[in-house]
Amino acid sequence: MLLDDDDLIISMLARALNKEGYSTQLLHSPDEAVEKILAWQPDVLLLDIDLRHEISGLDILESLQNENIDFPVVMLTGDDSSESAITALRFGAADYQHKPFNVEEIKIVIDQLLQNARLRDEVSYLKQSNANALDQILIGKSPAIAKIMDDARKIAKAGVTSVLITGKSGTGKEVLARRMHHWHFEGKRDLNSIPYIAINCTALPENLIEGELFGHMKGAFTDAKSDKKGVFELADGGTLLLDEIGDMRPELQGKLLRVLEERQVRRIGGKVDLPIDVNIIACTNHDLKKRVQDGHFREDLYYRLCSFAIELPPLKDRGTDILLLAQHFLDSFARRYLKNPITHISDEAQQLLMTYSWPGNVREMRNIIERCVVMEETDTLTIDHLPLAVGGQDRTFPERRKNLHIVLPEEGISLEFVERELLRQALERTGGNMTKAAKLLDLTYDAFRYQAKKYEI
C-alpha cells in the first residue's frame, strides 16, 4: 500500500511494482487512512512523512504502531537531513527513503522486508510444530513406492496447486508432502526462503482452528488483542499442508473450498479479501468417499481435492522396503544419539520384521528402532532386541525355549529361590539395568520392579 499526496510519485511507483507482480493499493490523503490500511492489511506500507495536512505520516505511523501492526512501514521523505530519518525509525519505521528515490532501490528494500517478515512469521509458527529431520526422505524401492514417487513428481513439477494424499496413519503422508513441496519449487528460487507450513486440523481446539487457518483482526473476539495472520497468509508463495483434513468441521470445509476456488482469504473480523498464492496439500487417513456418503465431508470439496490424489500403501505391503527403512532408521538414530552404529540385522530378526503386520506403519517402526538404538549396545540387531509386539510372545522365544531344559532336583527346590536367583542374574548380566533385565525375563518393567522389591534385590 502506498500513501502519498503526490499522485505522480505513487502512480509511477505503483506501475513499477505491479510489473514485479505486486498487488498495490493507493491512498492520496490521510483521511481515514489508518482504518483503510488496517482493513487491507498490506505486506508493506510506503508512507510519506509530509502529507501537507494537519495529520502527518508520523502521526499515522504512531497510530498504526498502537494497533500492534505486524507489517513493515517504509517512510518516504523529501527532507534529506538525518533528523527526519532518525525520527521515523524511532517511531517504528522499518526503513526510510529520500525523494527523489531510485525505484530499483525501493524494489530491493521491499523484497528484503518481505523476506524478513516471512522468515520471522514462519520461524514463529514452526516453533510450535514437531518437524523431524529424520522424516524428510521417503525410503523405498518397491514397485508401489516407485510408481507413487513418479506420479507425485509429475504432479508437483506441473505446478498443480491442490493435491490430496491418503493412507493409513504412519505411512509417510507428510514426508511425501514435503518432497512434493521441494519438487514444486525446485529451481525457481532459494528453496529455504519458500515457506512450508504444516497444520494438523485435529491438533487444535475447535474454537482456535478457524483463527489459526484464516487469521483474525484485533477485537474480532475476546482474546484477539492484535491482528494475526493465519497459516494461509503465512504460507503465501509456498506450501500449506492441511493434515487430517477428513476431520475438519463442515463449516470450515466450506471456507476451505472457497479458498481453493478463489485463492483469497478473509481474516475473522476482516472486511476485505486478501489474495494468496498457496500450494495446498491435504492429507487424511480416512476414506473420504465414505465420509461423503456418511455426510461428514462436503461432496464438492471432495471432488475439488481428489482430481490429483495419491494413496500411500501400508508398510506391510511394501516388501523389502521394510528392511531398507529399518537400516535407514538404525543409521539415522545412531548419528542422532552419537551411538555406535548397528550395522547388521540378523536373518531371524529380518524375518520377523518382514512378517509383522505393522499396524502403526512407518511411524511404529521408527519408534521401535529408536528404542533399540538407544537401549542396546550391539552391532547386530537380533530378535532379542525387538519388543514382543513384533514377534508375538509365542514366536519371539520358541527356538530358545526348545533348547532350554529345566530339571527339578531330586530333593526339590524352593520356587522363591529360583525366582530370586533369576532376577539377580538378569540384573547382573545387564549391569543393574532393570529395563533390560525385565526384557530378559519376559516381564514388564513394573512387574520386574515389584519382584525385585519383594525379594529385596
Tab-separated table of C-alpha atoms in Angstrom:
chain	number	residue	atom	x	y	z
A	1	MET	CA	0.000	0.000	0.000
A	2	LEU	CA	1.274	3.479	-0.888
A	3	LEU	CA	0.171	6.690	0.848
A	4	ASP	CA	1.450	9.958	-0.603
A	5	ASP	CA	-0.271	13.186	-1.597
A	6	ASP	CA	1.869	13.352	-4.768
A	7	ASP	CA	-0.190	11.402	-7.329
A	8	LEU	CA	2.641	11.336	-9.845
A	9	ILE	CA	5.126	9.703	-7.458
A	10	ILE	CA	2.934	6.906	-6.173
A	11	SER	CA	1.372	6.191	-9.578
A	12	MET	CA	4.847	5.781	-11.076
A	13	LEU	CA	5.983	3.623	-8.188
A	14	ALA	CA	2.802	1.514	-8.303
A	15	ARG	CA	3.303	0.782	-12.014
A	16	ALA	CA	6.877	-0.350	-11.363
A	17	LEU	CA	5.779	-2.611	-8.510
A	18	ASN	CA	2.877	-4.053	-10.487
A	19	LYS	CA	5.344	-5.120	-13.176
A	20	GLU	CA	7.189	-7.070	-10.458
A	21	GLY	CA	3.981	-8.960	-9.603
A	22	TYR	CA	2.959	-6.966	-6.529
A	23	SER	CA	-0.669	-6.033	-5.886
A	24	THR	CA	-0.866	-2.348	-4.930
A	25	GLN	CA	-3.397	-0.046	-3.308
A	26	LEU	CA	-3.007	3.757	-3.483
A	27	LEU	CA	-4.098	6.345	-0.934
A	28	HIS	CA	-3.789	10.044	-1.727
A	29	SER	CA	-4.992	11.532	1.554
A	30	PRO	CA	-4.567	10.824	5.265
A	31	ASP	CA	-8.347	10.967	5.754
A	32	GLU	CA	-9.420	7.639	7.320
A	33	ALA	CA	-6.048	6.276	6.209
A	34	VAL	CA	-5.456	4.238	9.376
A	35	GLU	CA	-8.797	2.439	9.004
A	36	LYS	CA	-8.176	1.731	5.306
A	37	ILE	CA	-4.659	0.450	5.943
A	38	LEU	CA	-5.800	-1.850	8.762
A	39	ALA	CA	-8.659	-3.142	6.640
A	40	TRP	CA	-6.397	-4.057	3.703
A	41	GLN	CA	-3.524	-5.384	5.843
A	42	PRO	CA	-0.677	-4.784	3.371
A	43	ASP	CA	2.529	-6.791	3.466
A	44	VAL	CA	4.452	-3.492	3.236
A	45	LEU	CA	3.312	0.111	3.616
A	46	LEU	CA	5.113	3.003	1.870
A	47	LEU	CA	4.166	6.165	3.752
A	48	ASP	CA	5.092	9.786	3.033
A	49	ILE	CA	6.099	11.837	6.070
A	50	ASP	CA	4.898	15.238	4.829
A	51	LEU	CA	1.323	14.859	3.615
A	52	ARG	CA	0.679	18.643	3.596
A	53	HIS	CA	-2.122	18.039	6.037
A	54	GLU	CA	-2.616	18.547	9.733
A	55	ILE	CA	-2.090	14.797	10.047
A	56	SER	CA	1.467	13.783	9.138
A	57	GLY	CA	2.862	10.440	8.092
A	58	LEU	CA	4.478	10.140	11.518
A	59	ASP	CA	1.049	10.579	13.150
A	60	ILE	CA	-0.301	7.756	11.003
A	61	LEU	CA	2.724	5.579	11.801
A	62	GLU	CA	2.223	6.148	15.530
A	63	SER	CA	-1.461	5.217	15.279
A	64	LEU	CA	-0.568	2.049	13.385
A	65	GLN	CA	2.049	1.071	15.951
A	66	ASN	CA	-0.565	1.497	18.692
A	67	GLU	CA	-2.626	-1.092	16.804
A	68	ASN	CA	0.299	-3.576	17.003
A	69	ILE	CA	0.618	-3.968	13.234
A	70	ASP	CA	2.690	-6.905	12.010
A	71	PHE	CA	3.779	-5.435	8.651
A	72	PRO	CA	6.794	-3.160	7.991
A	73	VAL	CA	6.463	0.532	7.129
A	74	VAL	CA	8.882	2.391	4.839
A	75	MET	CA	8.802	6.171	5.279
A	76	LEU	CA	9.232	8.437	2.247
A	77	THR	CA	10.685	11.899	2.878
A	78	GLY	CA	11.800	14.872	0.853
A	79	ASP	CA	13.915	16.063	3.768
A	80	ASP	CA	17.448	14.791	3.284
A	81	SER	CA	18.500	15.563	6.848
A	82	SER	CA	19.315	12.713	9.184
A	83	GLU	CA	16.890	14.117	11.763
A	84	SER	CA	13.781	13.093	9.825
A	85	ALA	CA	15.193	9.604	9.250
A	86	ILE	CA	16.035	9.160	12.926
A	87	THR	CA	12.566	10.352	13.919
A	88	ALA	CA	10.931	7.886	11.504
A	89	LEU	CA	12.977	4.964	12.841
A	90	ARG	CA	12.227	5.992	16.424
A	91	PHE	CA	8.507	5.885	15.603
A	92	GLY	CA	8.888	2.268	14.434
A	93	ALA	CA	9.573	2.556	10.693
A	94	ALA	CA	11.429	-0.408	9.202
A	95	ASP	CA	13.263	1.824	6.683
A	96	TYR	CA	13.153	5.248	5.018
A	97	GLN	CA	13.831	6.532	1.513
A	98	HIS	CA	14.702	10.042	0.398
A	99	LYS	CA	12.906	11.683	-2.507
A	100	PRO	CA	13.627	11.559	-5.352
A	101	PHE	CA	14.297	7.883	-4.815
A	102	ASN	CA	15.681	5.125	-7.000
A	103	VAL	CA	12.890	2.732	-7.998
A	104	GLU	CA	15.288	-0.230	-8.156
A	105	GLU	CA	16.438	0.518	-4.624
A	106	ILE	CA	12.809	0.629	-3.463
A	107	LYS	CA	12.248	-2.814	-5.030
A	108	ILE	CA	15.272	-4.241	-3.202
A	109	VAL	CA	14.118	-2.767	0.119
A	110	ILE	CA	10.600	-4.176	-0.282
A	111	ASP	CA	11.887	-7.611	-1.289
A	112	GLN	CA	14.210	-7.746	1.726
A	113	LEU	CA	11.482	-6.630	4.130
A	114	LEU	CA	9.093	-9.275	2.783
A	115	GLN	CA	11.707	-11.997	3.136
A	116	ASN	CA	12.495	-10.941	6.707
A	117	ALA	CA	8.795	-10.819	7.647
A	118	ARG	CA	8.120	-14.186	6.044
A	119	LEU	CA	11.037	-15.858	7.815
A	120	ARG	CA	10.031	-14.299	11.128
A	121	ASP	CA	6.439	-15.463	10.794
A	122	GLU	CA	7.445	-18.927	9.647
A	123	VAL	CA	10.002	-19.392	12.429
A	124	SER	CA	7.434	-18.244	14.959
A	125	TYR	CA	4.905	-20.754	13.661
A	126	LEU	CA	7.330	-23.604	13.208
A	127	LYS	CA	8.446	-23.316	16.830
A	128	GLN	CA	5.058	-24.834	17.638
A	129	SER	CA	5.451	-27.738	15.226
A	130	ASN	CA	7.139	-31.109	15.633
A	131	ALA	CA	9.175	-31.194	12.438
A	132	ASN	CA	11.689	-34.042	12.435
A	133	ALA	CA	14.681	-34.123	10.122
A	134	LEU	CA	14.630	-37.923	10.059
A	135	ASP	CA	11.292	-37.895	8.261
A	136	GLN	CA	12.288	-35.806	5.256
A	137	ILE	CA	13.120	-38.706	2.923
A	138	LEU	CA	10.649	-41.279	1.621
A	139	ILE	CA	12.675	-44.504	1.698
A	140	GLY	CA	11.710	-47.328	-0.645
A	141	LYS	CA	12.424	-49.165	-3.885
A	142	SER	CA	9.315	-51.324	-4.114
A	143	PRO	CA	7.241	-51.014	-7.340
A	144	ALA	CA	4.380	-49.409	-5.402
A	145	ILE	CA	6.568	-46.675	-3.937
A	146	ALA	CA	8.434	-46.132	-7.214
A	147	LYS	CA	5.097	-45.550	-9.011
A	148	ILE	CA	3.879	-43.191	-6.296
A	149	MET	CA	7.097	-41.166	-6.358
A	150	ASP	CA	6.956	-40.900	-10.150
A	151	ASP	CA	3.319	-39.719	-10.097
A	152	ALA	CA	3.979	-37.286	-7.246
A	153	ARG	CA	6.965	-35.786	-9.063
A	154	LYS	CA	4.924	-35.249	-12.238
A	155	ILE	CA	2.089	-33.592	-10.309
A	156	ALA	CA	4.442	-31.301	-8.387
A	157	LYS	CA	6.556	-30.364	-11.416
A	158	ALA	CA	3.400	-29.497	-13.370
A	159	GLY	CA	2.549	-26.899	-10.720
A	160	VAL	CA	-0.708	-28.456	-9.507
A	161	THR	CA	-1.796	-26.315	-6.545
A	162	SER	CA	-4.284	-28.671	-4.828
A	163	VAL	CA	-3.262	-32.252	-4.009
A	164	LEU	CA	-4.769	-34.953	-1.780
A	165	ILE	CA	-2.579	-37.607	-0.123
A	166	THR	CA	-4.351	-40.526	1.574
A	167	GLY	CA	-3.138	-43.514	3.543
A	168	LYS	CA	-3.217	-45.095	6.985
A	169	SER	CA	-1.629	-43.275	9.918
A	170	GLY	CA	2.140	-43.500	9.896
A	171	THR	CA	2.550	-44.348	6.201
A	172	GLY	CA	4.544	-41.182	5.419
A	173	LYS	CA	1.961	-38.759	4.060
A	174	GLU	CA	3.698	-35.684	5.454
A	175	VAL	CA	7.071	-36.926	4.222
A	176	LEU	CA	5.679	-37.180	0.684
A	177	ALA	CA	4.053	-33.762	1.032
A	178	ARG	CA	7.385	-32.120	1.878
A	179	ARG	CA	9.061	-33.913	-1.007
A	180	MET	CA	6.349	-32.594	-3.362
A	181	HIS	CA	6.927	-29.099	-1.988
A	182	HIS	CA	10.602	-29.427	-2.951
A	183	TRP	CA	9.763	-30.662	-6.454
A	184	HIS	CA	7.135	-27.931	-6.919
A	185	PHE	CA	9.558	-25.079	-6.212
A	186	GLU	CA	12.835	-26.722	-7.184
A	187	GLY	CA	14.980	-24.401	-9.279
A	188	LYS	CA	12.569	-21.458	-9.050
A	189	ARG	CA	14.420	-19.645	-6.261
A	190	ASP	CA	16.169	-20.326	-2.969
A	191	LEU	CA	14.140	-23.216	-1.571
A	192	ASN	CA	14.949	-22.266	2.027
A	193	SER	CA	13.214	-18.920	1.539
A	194	ILE	CA	9.951	-20.533	0.404
A	195	PRO	CA	7.549	-21.227	3.274
A	196	TYR	CA	6.393	-24.748	4.041
A	197	ILE	CA	3.871	-24.843	6.870
A	198	ALA	CA	2.041	-27.882	8.215
A	199	ILE	CA	-1.030	-27.726	10.413
A	200	ASN	CA	-2.955	-30.633	11.909
A	201	CYS	CA	-6.680	-29.972	11.629
A	202	THR	CA	-7.356	-32.061	14.760
A	203	ALA	CA	-4.472	-30.836	16.926
A	204	LEU	CA	-6.084	-27.503	17.839
A	205	PRO	CA	-9.260	-26.901	19.850
A	206	GLU	CA	-12.324	-26.197	17.721
A	207	ASN	CA	-12.508	-22.605	18.951
A	208	LEU	CA	-8.953	-21.905	17.726
A	209	ILE	CA	-8.685	-23.729	14.410
A	210	GLU	CA	-10.529	-21.107	12.344
A	211	GLY	CA	-8.324	-18.298	13.625
A	212	GLU	CA	-5.237	-20.423	13.023
A	213	LEU	CA	-6.277	-21.061	9.428
A	214	PHE	CA	-7.591	-17.663	8.398
A	215	GLY	CA	-6.136	-15.264	10.970
A	216	HIS	CA	-8.082	-12.565	12.786
A	217	MET	CA	-8.331	-8.831	13.263
A	218	LYS	CA	-7.800	-7.084	16.568
A	219	GLY	CA	-11.024	-7.151	18.584
A	220	ALA	CA	-12.654	-9.857	16.435
A	221	PHE	CA	-13.226	-11.835	19.651
A	222	THR	CA	-12.348	-11.560	23.332
A	223	ASP	CA	-8.746	-12.773	23.154
A	224	ALA	CA	-7.885	-11.067	19.862
A	225	LYS	CA	-5.520	-8.473	21.324
A	226	SER	CA	-3.830	-7.762	17.993
A	227	ASP	CA	-4.058	-8.603	14.304
A	228	LYS	CA	-2.804	-12.064	13.433
A	229	LYS	CA	-2.035	-13.725	10.130
A	230	GLY	CA	-3.471	-17.175	9.522
A	231	VAL	CA	-1.456	-20.035	8.073
A	232	PHE	CA	-2.820	-19.360	4.584
A	233	GLU	CA	-1.159	-15.942	4.682
A	234	LEU	CA	1.994	-17.274	6.337
A	235	ALA	CA	2.340	-19.871	3.585
A	236	ASP	CA	1.803	-17.323	0.799
A	237	GLY	CA	4.197	-18.085	-2.037
A	238	GLY	CA	4.850	-21.576	-0.688
A	239	THR	CA	3.072	-24.708	0.536
A	240	LEU	CA	0.461	-25.290	3.222
A	241	LEU	CA	-0.086	-28.864	4.418
A	242	LEU	CA	-3.516	-29.496	5.926
A	243	ASP	CA	-3.105	-32.764	7.811
A	244	GLU	CA	-6.125	-34.852	8.872
A	245	ILE	CA	-8.429	-32.817	6.652
A	246	GLY	CA	-11.032	-35.572	6.878
A	247	ASP	CA	-11.792	-34.436	10.430
A	248	MET	CA	-12.266	-30.757	9.558
A	249	ARG	CA	-15.565	-29.238	10.712
A	250	PRO	CA	-18.205	-28.897	7.943
A	251	GLU	CA	-18.388	-25.086	8.182
A	252	LEU	CA	-14.626	-24.823	7.777
A	253	GLN	CA	-14.771	-27.196	4.816
A	254	GLY	CA	-16.960	-24.622	3.044
A	255	LYS	CA	-14.474	-21.845	3.738
A	256	LEU	CA	-11.609	-24.019	2.549
A	257	LEU	CA	-13.452	-24.746	-0.702
A	258	ARG	CA	-13.812	-21.014	-1.230
A	259	VAL	CA	-10.080	-20.502	-0.693
A	260	LEU	CA	-9.246	-23.287	-3.157
A	261	GLU	CA	-11.509	-21.813	-5.817
A	262	GLU	CA	-10.945	-18.073	-5.334
A	263	ARG	CA	-7.414	-18.056	-3.868
A	264	GLN	CA	-8.441	-15.423	-1.343
A	265	VAL	CA	-8.837	-15.424	2.429
A	266	ARG	CA	-10.617	-13.127	4.833
A	267	ARG	CA	-9.481	-12.860	8.419
A	268	ILE	CA	-12.028	-13.264	11.194
A	269	GLY	CA	-13.421	-9.771	11.722
A	270	GLY	CA	-11.872	-8.542	8.466
A	271	LYS	CA	-13.666	-6.572	5.784
A	272	VAL	CA	-11.558	-7.333	2.730
A	273	ASP	CA	-10.413	-10.461	0.922
A	274	LEU	CA	-6.652	-10.948	0.818
A	275	PRO	CA	-5.159	-12.574	-2.293
A	276	ILE	CA	-2.923	-15.590	-1.660
A	277	ASP	CA	-0.722	-17.770	-3.824
A	278	VAL	CA	-0.501	-21.058	-1.937
A	279	ASN	CA	0.225	-24.632	-2.937
A	280	ILE	CA	-2.217	-26.661	-0.800
A	281	ILE	CA	-1.614	-30.317	0.061
A	282	ALA	CA	-4.305	-32.089	2.085
A	283	CYS	CA	-3.735	-35.376	3.918
A	284	THR	CA	-6.093	-37.817	5.599
A	285	ASN	CA	-6.192	-41.377	6.916
A	286	HIS	CA	-9.950	-41.528	6.275
A	287	ASP	CA	-11.791	-42.918	3.264
A	288	LEU	CA	-13.115	-39.528	2.139
A	289	LYS	CA	-15.620	-41.062	-0.255
A	290	LYS	CA	-17.210	-42.927	2.644
A	291	ARG	CA	-17.076	-39.732	4.742
A	292	VAL	CA	-19.037	-38.015	1.966
A	293	GLN	CA	-21.626	-40.811	1.899
A	294	ASP	CA	-21.976	-40.600	5.689
A	295	GLY	CA	-22.499	-36.834	5.488
A	296	HIS	CA	-19.278	-35.911	7.304
A	297	PHE	CA	-17.431	-34.392	4.347
A	298	ARG	CA	-18.600	-31.989	1.655
A	299	GLU	CA	-19.026	-33.654	-1.714
A	300	ASP	CA	-17.944	-30.528	-3.666
A	301	LEU	CA	-14.748	-30.239	-1.610
A	302	TYR	CA	-14.055	-33.947	-2.070
A	303	TYR	CA	-14.249	-33.689	-5.865
A	304	ARG	CA	-12.172	-30.491	-5.786
A	305	LEU	CA	-9.407	-32.317	-3.914
A	306	CYS	CA	-9.463	-35.767	-5.485
A	307	SER	CA	-8.598	-34.593	-9.003
A	308	PHE	CA	-4.981	-35.209	-8.043
A	309	ALA	CA	-4.974	-37.869	-5.316
A	310	ILE	CA	-2.145	-40.146	-4.201
A	311	GLU	CA	-2.633	-43.120	-1.871
A	312	LEU	CA	0.269	-44.452	0.183
A	313	PRO	CA	0.220	-48.214	0.898
A	314	PRO	CA	0.597	-49.661	4.420
A	315	LEU	CA	4.102	-50.729	5.397
A	316	LYS	CA	3.194	-54.442	5.455
A	317	ASP	CA	2.549	-54.267	1.685
A	318	ARG	CA	5.918	-52.732	0.811
A	319	GLY	CA	8.081	-55.881	0.773
A	320	THR	CA	11.821	-55.332	1.166
A	321	ASP	CA	11.249	-51.621	1.778
A	322	ILE	CA	10.746	-52.740	5.381
A	323	LEU	CA	14.404	-53.725	5.713
A	324	LEU	CA	15.582	-50.585	3.897
A	325	LEU	CA	13.620	-48.450	6.328
A	326	ALA	CA	14.885	-50.384	9.345
A	327	GLN	CA	18.515	-49.871	8.328
A	328	HIS	CA	17.859	-46.209	7.497
A	329	PHE	CA	16.473	-45.585	10.973
A	330	LEU	CA	19.296	-47.571	12.599
A	331	ASP	CA	21.843	-45.329	10.875
A	332	SER	CA	19.918	-42.091	11.473
A	333	PHE	CA	19.357	-42.642	15.175
A	334	ALA	CA	22.928	-43.787	15.707
A	335	ARG	CA	24.075	-40.415	14.352
A	336	ARG	CA	21.494	-38.513	16.394
A	337	TYR	CA	22.355	-40.155	19.716
A	338	LEU	CA	26.109	-40.485	18.962
A	339	LYS	CA	25.915	-44.261	19.357
A	340	ASN	CA	27.970	-46.966	17.683
A	341	PRO	CA	26.015	-47.982	14.564
A	342	ILE	CA	24.032	-51.209	14.395
A	343	THR	CA	25.273	-52.324	11.006
A	344	HIS	CA	23.551	-55.716	10.639
A	345	ILE	CA	20.116	-57.256	11.143
A	346	SER	CA	20.111	-60.979	11.859
A	347	ASP	CA	18.245	-63.318	9.498
A	348	GLU	CA	15.755	-64.224	12.225
A	349	ALA	CA	15.121	-60.537	13.009
A	350	GLN	CA	14.716	-59.778	9.312
A	351	GLN	CA	12.072	-62.487	9.037
A	352	LEU	CA	10.163	-61.063	11.983
A	353	LEU	CA	10.322	-57.543	10.568
A	354	MET	CA	9.090	-58.743	7.184
A	355	THR	CA	6.176	-60.829	8.540
A	356	TYR	CA	4.944	-58.437	11.238
A	357	SER	CA	1.704	-56.629	10.339
A	358	TRP	CA	2.972	-53.133	11.336
A	359	PRO	CA	-0.379	-51.628	12.385
A	360	GLY	CA	1.402	-48.344	13.137
A	361	ASN	CA	3.230	-48.430	9.782
A	362	VAL	CA	6.487	-46.477	9.308
A	363	ARG	CA	5.930	-44.415	12.442
A	364	GLU	CA	5.749	-47.588	14.554
A	365	MET	CA	8.956	-48.940	13.017
A	366	ARG	CA	10.688	-45.620	13.608
A	367	ASN	CA	9.783	-45.681	17.301
A	368	ILE	CA	10.863	-49.317	17.721
A	369	ILE	CA	14.212	-48.773	16.008
A	370	GLU	CA	14.840	-45.603	18.003
A	371	ARG	CA	14.407	-47.548	21.240
A	372	CYS	CA	16.715	-50.307	20.009
A	373	VAL	CA	19.463	-47.821	19.158
A	374	VAL	CA	19.180	-46.036	22.494
A	375	MET	CA	18.903	-49.118	24.706
A	376	GLU	CA	21.162	-51.681	23.052
A	377	GLU	CA	24.948	-51.919	22.741
A	378	THR	CA	25.443	-54.199	19.743
A	379	ASP	CA	26.445	-54.166	16.101
A	380	THR	CA	23.758	-56.688	15.100
A	381	LEU	CA	20.020	-56.319	15.651
A	382	THR	CA	18.529	-59.655	16.745
A	383	ILE	CA	15.102	-60.802	17.867
A	384	ASP	CA	16.323	-60.360	21.457
A	385	HIS	CA	16.309	-56.615	20.857
A	386	LEU	CA	12.832	-56.421	19.331
A	387	PRO	CA	9.748	-55.962	21.512
A	388	LEU	CA	7.341	-58.861	21.962
A	389	ALA	CA	4.760	-56.978	19.908
A	390	VAL	CA	6.813	-57.556	16.764
A	391	GLY	CA	7.321	-61.279	17.152
A	392	GLY	CA	4.482	-62.229	19.455
A	393	GLN	CA	5.153	-63.972	22.763
A	394	ASP	CA	4.734	-67.382	21.187
A	395	ARG	CA	7.076	-66.555	18.291
A	396	THR	CA	9.836	-64.498	19.839
A	397	PHE	CA	11.435	-67.146	22.036
A	398	PRO	CA	10.320	-70.581	20.732
A	399	GLU	CA	13.678	-71.816	19.486
A	400	ARG	CA	15.496	-70.729	22.595
A	401	ARG	CA	12.888	-72.336	24.814
A	402	LYS	CA	13.138	-75.629	22.916
A	403	ASN	CA	16.829	-75.762	23.806
A	404	LEU	CA	16.246	-74.777	27.420
A	405	HIS	CA	15.868	-77.833	29.760
A	406	ILE	CA	14.955	-77.111	33.357
A	407	VAL	CA	15.391	-80.191	35.595
A	408	LEU	CA	13.797	-80.343	39.017
A	409	PRO	CA	16.361	-81.657	41.565
A	410	GLU	CA	15.514	-84.952	43.290
A	411	GLU	CA	15.456	-83.231	46.645
A	412	GLY	CA	13.213	-80.452	45.300
A	413	ILE	CA	13.895	-76.703	45.317
A	414	SER	CA	12.285	-73.544	46.560
A	415	LEU	CA	10.475	-71.708	43.741
A	416	GLU	CA	11.194	-68.440	45.549
A	417	PHE	CA	14.916	-69.271	45.408
A	418	VAL	CA	14.686	-69.865	41.640
A	419	GLU	CA	12.838	-66.599	41.094
A	420	ARG	CA	15.273	-64.631	43.266
A	421	GLU	CA	18.279	-66.196	41.531
A	422	LEU	CA	16.921	-65.464	38.025
A	423	LEU	CA	16.195	-61.861	38.999
A	424	ARG	CA	19.704	-61.498	40.412
A	425	GLN	CA	21.348	-62.996	37.329
A	426	ALA	CA	19.312	-60.824	34.979
A	427	LEU	CA	20.419	-57.705	36.838
A	428	GLU	CA	23.997	-58.906	36.896
A	429	ARG	CA	24.009	-59.569	33.160
A	430	THR	CA	22.544	-56.130	32.347
A	431	GLY	CA	24.743	-54.178	34.731
A	432	GLY	CA	21.842	-53.345	37.016
A	433	ASN	CA	19.578	-52.055	34.220
A	434	MET	CA	16.054	-53.028	35.288
A	435	THR	CA	14.521	-52.348	31.874
A	436	LYS	CA	16.890	-54.743	30.117
A	437	ALA	CA	16.686	-57.270	32.956
A	438	ALA	CA	12.887	-57.299	32.723
A	439	LYS	CA	13.152	-57.932	28.999
A	440	LEU	CA	15.414	-60.962	29.567
A	441	LEU	CA	12.781	-62.493	31.845
A	442	ASP	CA	9.843	-61.591	29.608
A	443	LEU	CA	8.423	-59.282	32.277
A	444	THR	CA	7.129	-55.745	32.183
A	445	TYR	CA	9.278	-53.171	33.900
A	446	ASP	CA	6.702	-52.722	36.689
A	447	ALA	CA	6.388	-56.474	37.240
A	448	PHE	CA	10.182	-56.845	37.464
A	449	ARG	CA	10.499	-53.959	39.896
A	450	TYR	CA	7.744	-55.453	42.067
A	451	GLN	CA	9.523	-58.826	42.178
A	452	ALA	CA	12.902	-57.210	42.879
A	453	LYS	CA	11.400	-55.248	45.765
A	454	LYS	CA	9.635	-58.381	47.036
A	455	TYR	CA	12.943	-60.285	47.213
A	456	GLU	CA	14.852	-57.199	48.403
A	457	ILE	CA	17.266	-57.348	45.471
